Amino acid sequence: MITIEEWKTKLESEKCYDLVSELLERIEKSKLNAYITVCKDALKKAEEFDRGNLRGKLAGIPVAVKDCISTKGVRTTCGSKMLENYVPPFDAHVVEKLKREGAIIIGKTNMDEFAMGTTTETSYFGVVKNPYDLSRVAGGSSGGSGACLAGNEAVLALGSDTGGSIRCPASFCGVVGLKPTYGLVSRYGLIPYANSLEQIGPMACCVEDVITLLEVIAGKDRRDSTNAGVEFKFKKTDKKFRVGIIKEMGGNDEVMVRFNEVVELVERDFEVGEVNMPSFKYALPAYYIIATGEASSNLARYDGVRYGFALDELDNWAKYFSKVRAAGFGEEVKRRIMLGTYALSAGYYGKYYLKALKVRTLVKRDFERAFSKYDLLIAPTMPTLPFKIGELADPLTMYKMDVNTVPINLAGIPALSLPAGFVKSLPVGIQIMGNYFEESKILSFAMEIESVFKEVF
Ligand code: GLN
């Protein structure tokens, strides 16, 4: 894995052009399938850097961008046949910011179709393999962003997280990933799955690099009406944090053995207690009602007329619409459109959607209560180690993998997945949660324990 510091050191003795060529070669030969599209002009940018014409905080650093984030002139597929040939005429806010800081966008990373999934197995462009064991999944839906970092195919990456899609691949690939507070990073140019839940966030090989990337992408943007209008500048907090362990967030034996070791380490330096979150037993179903409901209305725009996949045989409008969607969307996306449409339909709205919103309020209250006592909360990010490709064929079993990550999106708080070494040669991640806009606390704590973990695990 390559950190910004290591890349900068290489840049002192080697040409950026040569380093980027090497990276592109590695991507070309790679078995991971982390990228859907590689950016052709990356080499031109590298040359610009070598001539001294590329400046900024990320000057000359190769960054991978998840393929649901719009890039002007570069195909943006969202992992779907529906957008296989879609080339956006504009950049997402975060991409504008990367470019302004001199970053080299190296490619667009593979993902679950429309970010719906936990393993990147629903991608139209094929599954992403775990760099630590090619027979296993890299996590999802930002699987390509996790795998490209662990496989030395980028230095930084952007992911998006609606119910865990940054934190899950971070955990499965042994990298650091942060889902920011809802509203901290502009969603302008992010192809929506479930607007009220999702955020774009940084992924990197160490906490420090996550901080650097977050400082670049966070901030004001009037084009996203849910943007909080605040900038982010990291402030190191040396405070002795009070850390709460969430009893309702667990994992299987392999994960819990490591998590209990983590708790012991944290107890050496911090005040630790336990906290109950009674609403969490309803969080997973509530998430899947809200997310699929929002998805069903968001995805109505793919009609085969304005952009995206189209058919030659024109028919009456209703028939054409359903033929295009039957052919353009994959199975999981269709399942969710049907689930969401059902949950929002007139007779069932009160029974499902409204109830889910009430659970959402209870989840927020549980977090509020917990943060009145603790600065930070910790839990395993994922309840299992990365599993075999194809192992979880049943959709419900797959949905259950998100049990520890979705409460965070329902509440809108920030959370980070930090690598806590390996179990059976596979990476494990610890989830660190903080109160709204308290990313600095999470990141300060993460930096401290990151060095302890590196020594011990
Ligand atoms: N696995 C969750 C889902 O499929 C979360 C996905 C995401 O965060 N985009 O909805």
PDB file of N, CA, C and O and ligand atoms in Angstrom, residues 66 115-118 140-141 160-166 193 287-288 291 336 402 406 409, ligand 1:
ATOM      1  N   LYS A  66     -14.784   6.471  -7.479  1.00  0.00           N
ATOM      2  CA  LYS A  66     -15.871   5.482  -7.651  1.00  0.00           C
ATOM      3  C   LYS A  66     -16.734   5.866  -8.843  1.00  0.00           C
ATOM      4  O   LYS A  66     -17.001   7.052  -9.064  1.00  0.00           O
ATOM      5  N   ALA A 115     -24.704   1.155  -6.657  1.00  0.00           N
ATOM      6  CA  ALA A 115     -24.252   1.101  -5.253  1.00  0.00           C
ATOM      7  C   ALA A 115     -25.125   0.207  -4.381  1.00  0.00           C
ATOM      8  O   ALA A 115     -25.118   0.319  -3.157  1.00  0.00           O
ATOM      9  N   MET A 116     -25.875  -0.691  -5.032  1.00  0.00           N
ATOM     10  CA  MET A 116     -26.758  -1.580  -4.269  1.00  0.00           C
ATOM     11  C   MET A 116     -26.085  -2.924  -4.054  1.00  0.00           C
ATOM     12  O   MET A 116     -26.136  -3.804  -4.918  1.00  0.00           O
ATOM     13  N   GLY A 117     -25.454  -3.065  -2.894  1.00  0.00           N
ATOM     14  CA  GLY A 117     -24.798  -4.328  -2.594  1.00  0.00           C
ATOM     15  C   GLY A 117     -23.721  -4.170  -1.549  1.00  0.00           C
ATOM     16  O   GLY A 117     -23.395  -3.066  -1.122  1.00  0.00           O
ATOM     17  N   THR A 118     -23.155  -5.307  -1.134  1.00  0.00           N
ATOM     18  CA  THR A 118     -22.192  -5.328  -0.038  1.00  0.00           C
ATOM     19  C   THR A 118     -20.917  -6.032  -0.474  1.00  0.00           C
ATOM     20  O   THR A 118     -19.989  -6.203   0.315  1.00  0.00           O
ATOM     21  N   GLY A 140     -18.310  -4.134  -0.551  1.00  0.00           N
ATOM     22  CA  GLY A 140     -19.011  -3.253  -1.492  1.00  0.00           C
ATOM     23  C   GLY A 140     -19.836  -2.226  -0.752  1.00  0.00           C
ATOM     24  O   GLY A 140     -19.880  -2.230   0.470  1.00  0.00           O
ATOM     25  N   SER A 141     -20.411  -1.286  -1.432  1.00  0.00           N
ATOM     26  CA  SER A 141     -20.421  -1.287  -2.871  1.00  0.00           C
ATOM     27  C   SER A 141     -19.167  -0.641  -3.487  1.00  0.00           C
ATOM     28  O   SER A 141     -18.920  -0.795  -4.679  1.00  0.00           O
ATOM     29  N   SER A 160     -18.514   6.006  -1.972  1.00  0.00           N
ATOM     30  CA  SER A 160     -19.760   6.612  -1.479  1.00  0.00           C
ATOM     31  C   SER A 160     -20.392   5.606  -0.536  1.00  0.00           C
ATOM     32  O   SER A 160     -20.167   4.400  -0.658  1.00  0.00           O
ATOM     33  N   ASP A 161     -21.117   6.134   0.454  1.00  0.00           N
ATOM     34  CA  ASP A 161     -21.613   5.291   1.536  1.00  0.00           C
ATOM     35  C   ASP A 161     -23.060   5.641   1.834  1.00  0.00           C
ATOM     36  O   ASP A 161     -23.353   6.718   2.343  1.00  0.00           O
ATOM     37  N   THR A 162     -23.963   4.705   1.499  1.00  0.00           N
ATOM     38  CA  THR A 162     -25.395   4.893   1.731  1.00  0.00           C
ATOM     39  C   THR A 162     -25.822   4.093   2.964  1.00  0.00           C
ATOM     40  O   THR A 162     -26.700   4.513   3.723  1.00  0.00           O
ATOM     41  N   GLY A 163     -25.150   2.943   3.133  1.00  0.00           N
ATOM     42  CA  GLY A 163     -25.451   2.099   4.294  1.00  0.00           C
ATOM     43  C   GLY A 163     -24.229   1.300   4.718  1.00  0.00           C
ATOM     44  O   GLY A 163     -24.350   0.279   5.381  1.00  0.00           O
ATOM     45  N   GLY A 164     -23.050   1.753   4.291  1.00  0.00           N
ATOM     46  CA  GLY A 164     -21.823   1.056   4.680  1.00  0.00           C
ATOM     47  C   GLY A 164     -20.824   0.887   3.553  1.00  0.00           C
ATOM     48  O   GLY A 164     -19.753   0.293   3.726  1.00  0.00           O
ATOM     49  N   SER A 165     -21.140   1.417   2.379  1.00  0.00           N
ATOM     50  CA  SER A 165     -20.348   1.117   1.176  1.00  0.00           C
ATOM     51  C   SER A 165     -18.925   1.642   1.150  1.00  0.00           C
ATOM     52  O   SER A 165     -18.149   1.250   0.281  1.00  0.00           O
ATOM     53  N   ILE A 166     -18.542   2.525   2.068  1.00  0.00           N
ATOM     54  CA  ILE A 166     -17.136   2.890   2.191  1.00  0.00           C
ATOM     55  C   ILE A 166     -16.501   1.997   3.260  1.00  0.00           C
ATOM     56  O   ILE A 166     -15.411   1.443   3.083  1.00  0.00           O
ATOM     57  N   TYR A 193     -28.566   7.033  -5.220  1.00  0.00           N
ATOM     58  CA  TYR A 193     -29.230   5.761  -4.889  1.00  0.00           C
ATOM     59  C   TYR A 193     -30.297   6.103  -3.845  1.00  0.00           C
ATOM     60  O   TYR A 193     -31.483   5.966  -4.112  1.00  0.00           O
ATOM     61  N   TYR A 287     -33.800   0.660   7.355  1.00  0.00           N
ATOM     62  CA  TYR A 287     -32.886   1.114   6.308  1.00  0.00           C
ATOM     63  C   TYR A 287     -33.335   0.590   4.954  1.00  0.00           C
ATOM     64  O   TYR A 287     -33.392   1.328   3.966  1.00  0.00           O
ATOM     65  N   TYR A 288     -33.649  -0.698   4.879  1.00  0.00           N
ATOM     66  CA  TYR A 288     -33.984  -1.279   3.574  1.00  0.00           C
ATOM     67  C   TYR A 288     -35.317  -0.760   3.029  1.00  0.00           C
ATOM     68  O   TYR A 288     -35.522  -0.745   1.814  1.00  0.00           O
ATOM     69  N   ALA A 291     -34.154   3.055   1.983  1.00  0.00           N
ATOM     70  CA  ALA A 291     -33.218   3.052   0.850  1.00  0.00           C
ATOM     71  C   ALA A 291     -33.911   2.594  -0.431  1.00  0.00           C
ATOM     72  O   ALA A 291     -33.751   3.218  -1.488  1.00  0.00           O
ATOM     73  N   ARG A 336     -34.899  -4.185  -5.847  1.00  0.00           N
ATOM     74  CA  ARG A 336     -35.044  -3.034  -4.946  1.00  0.00           C
ATOM     75  C   ARG A 336     -36.082  -2.048  -5.458  1.00  0.00           C
ATOM     76  O   ARG A 336     -36.786  -1.423  -4.674  1.00  0.00           O
ATOM     77  N   ASP A 402     -25.051  -5.830   6.635  1.00  0.00           N
ATOM     78  CA  ASP A 402     -24.977  -4.378   6.855  1.00  0.00           C
ATOM     79  C   ASP A 402     -25.441  -3.963   8.253  1.00  0.00           C
ATOM     80  O   ASP A 402     -25.606  -2.777   8.521  1.00  0.00           O
ATOM     81  N   VAL A 406     -25.537   0.319   8.884  1.00  0.00           N
ATOM     82  CA  VAL A 406     -26.681   1.162   8.493  1.00  0.00           C
ATOM     83  C   VAL A 406     -27.192   2.135   9.567  1.00  0.00           C
ATOM     84  O   VAL A 406     -27.694   3.213   9.202  1.00  0.00           O
ATOM     85  N   ASN A 409     -25.931   5.690   8.929  1.00  0.00           N
ATOM     86  CA  ASN A 409     -26.539   6.462   7.836  1.00  0.00           C
ATOM     87  C   ASN A 409     -27.935   6.927   8.190  1.00  0.00           C
ATOM     88  O   ASN A 409     -28.366   8.004   7.784  1.00  0.00           O
TER      89      ASN A 409
HETATM   90  N1  GLN B   1     -25.092  -2.684   1.365  1.00  0.00           N
HETATM   91  C1  GLN B   1     -25.983  -1.574   1.494  1.00  0.00           C
HETATM   92  C2  GLN B   1     -27.027  -1.605   0.417  1.00  0.00           C
HETATM   93  O1  GLN B   1     -26.913  -2.446  -0.432  1.00  0.00           O
HETATM   94  C3  GLN B   1     -25.231  -0.275   1.465  1.00  0.00           C
HETATM   95  C4  GLN B   1     -24.835   0.132   0.110  1.00  0.00           C
HETATM   96  C5  GLN B   1     -24.205   1.499   0.082  1.00  0.00           C
HETATM   97  O2  GLN B   1     -23.788   2.037   1.087  1.00  0.00           O
HETATM   98  N2  GLN B   1     -24.226   2.108  -1.092  1.00  0.00           N
HETATM   99  O3  GLN B   1     -27.932  -0.830   0.417  1.00  0.00           O
END
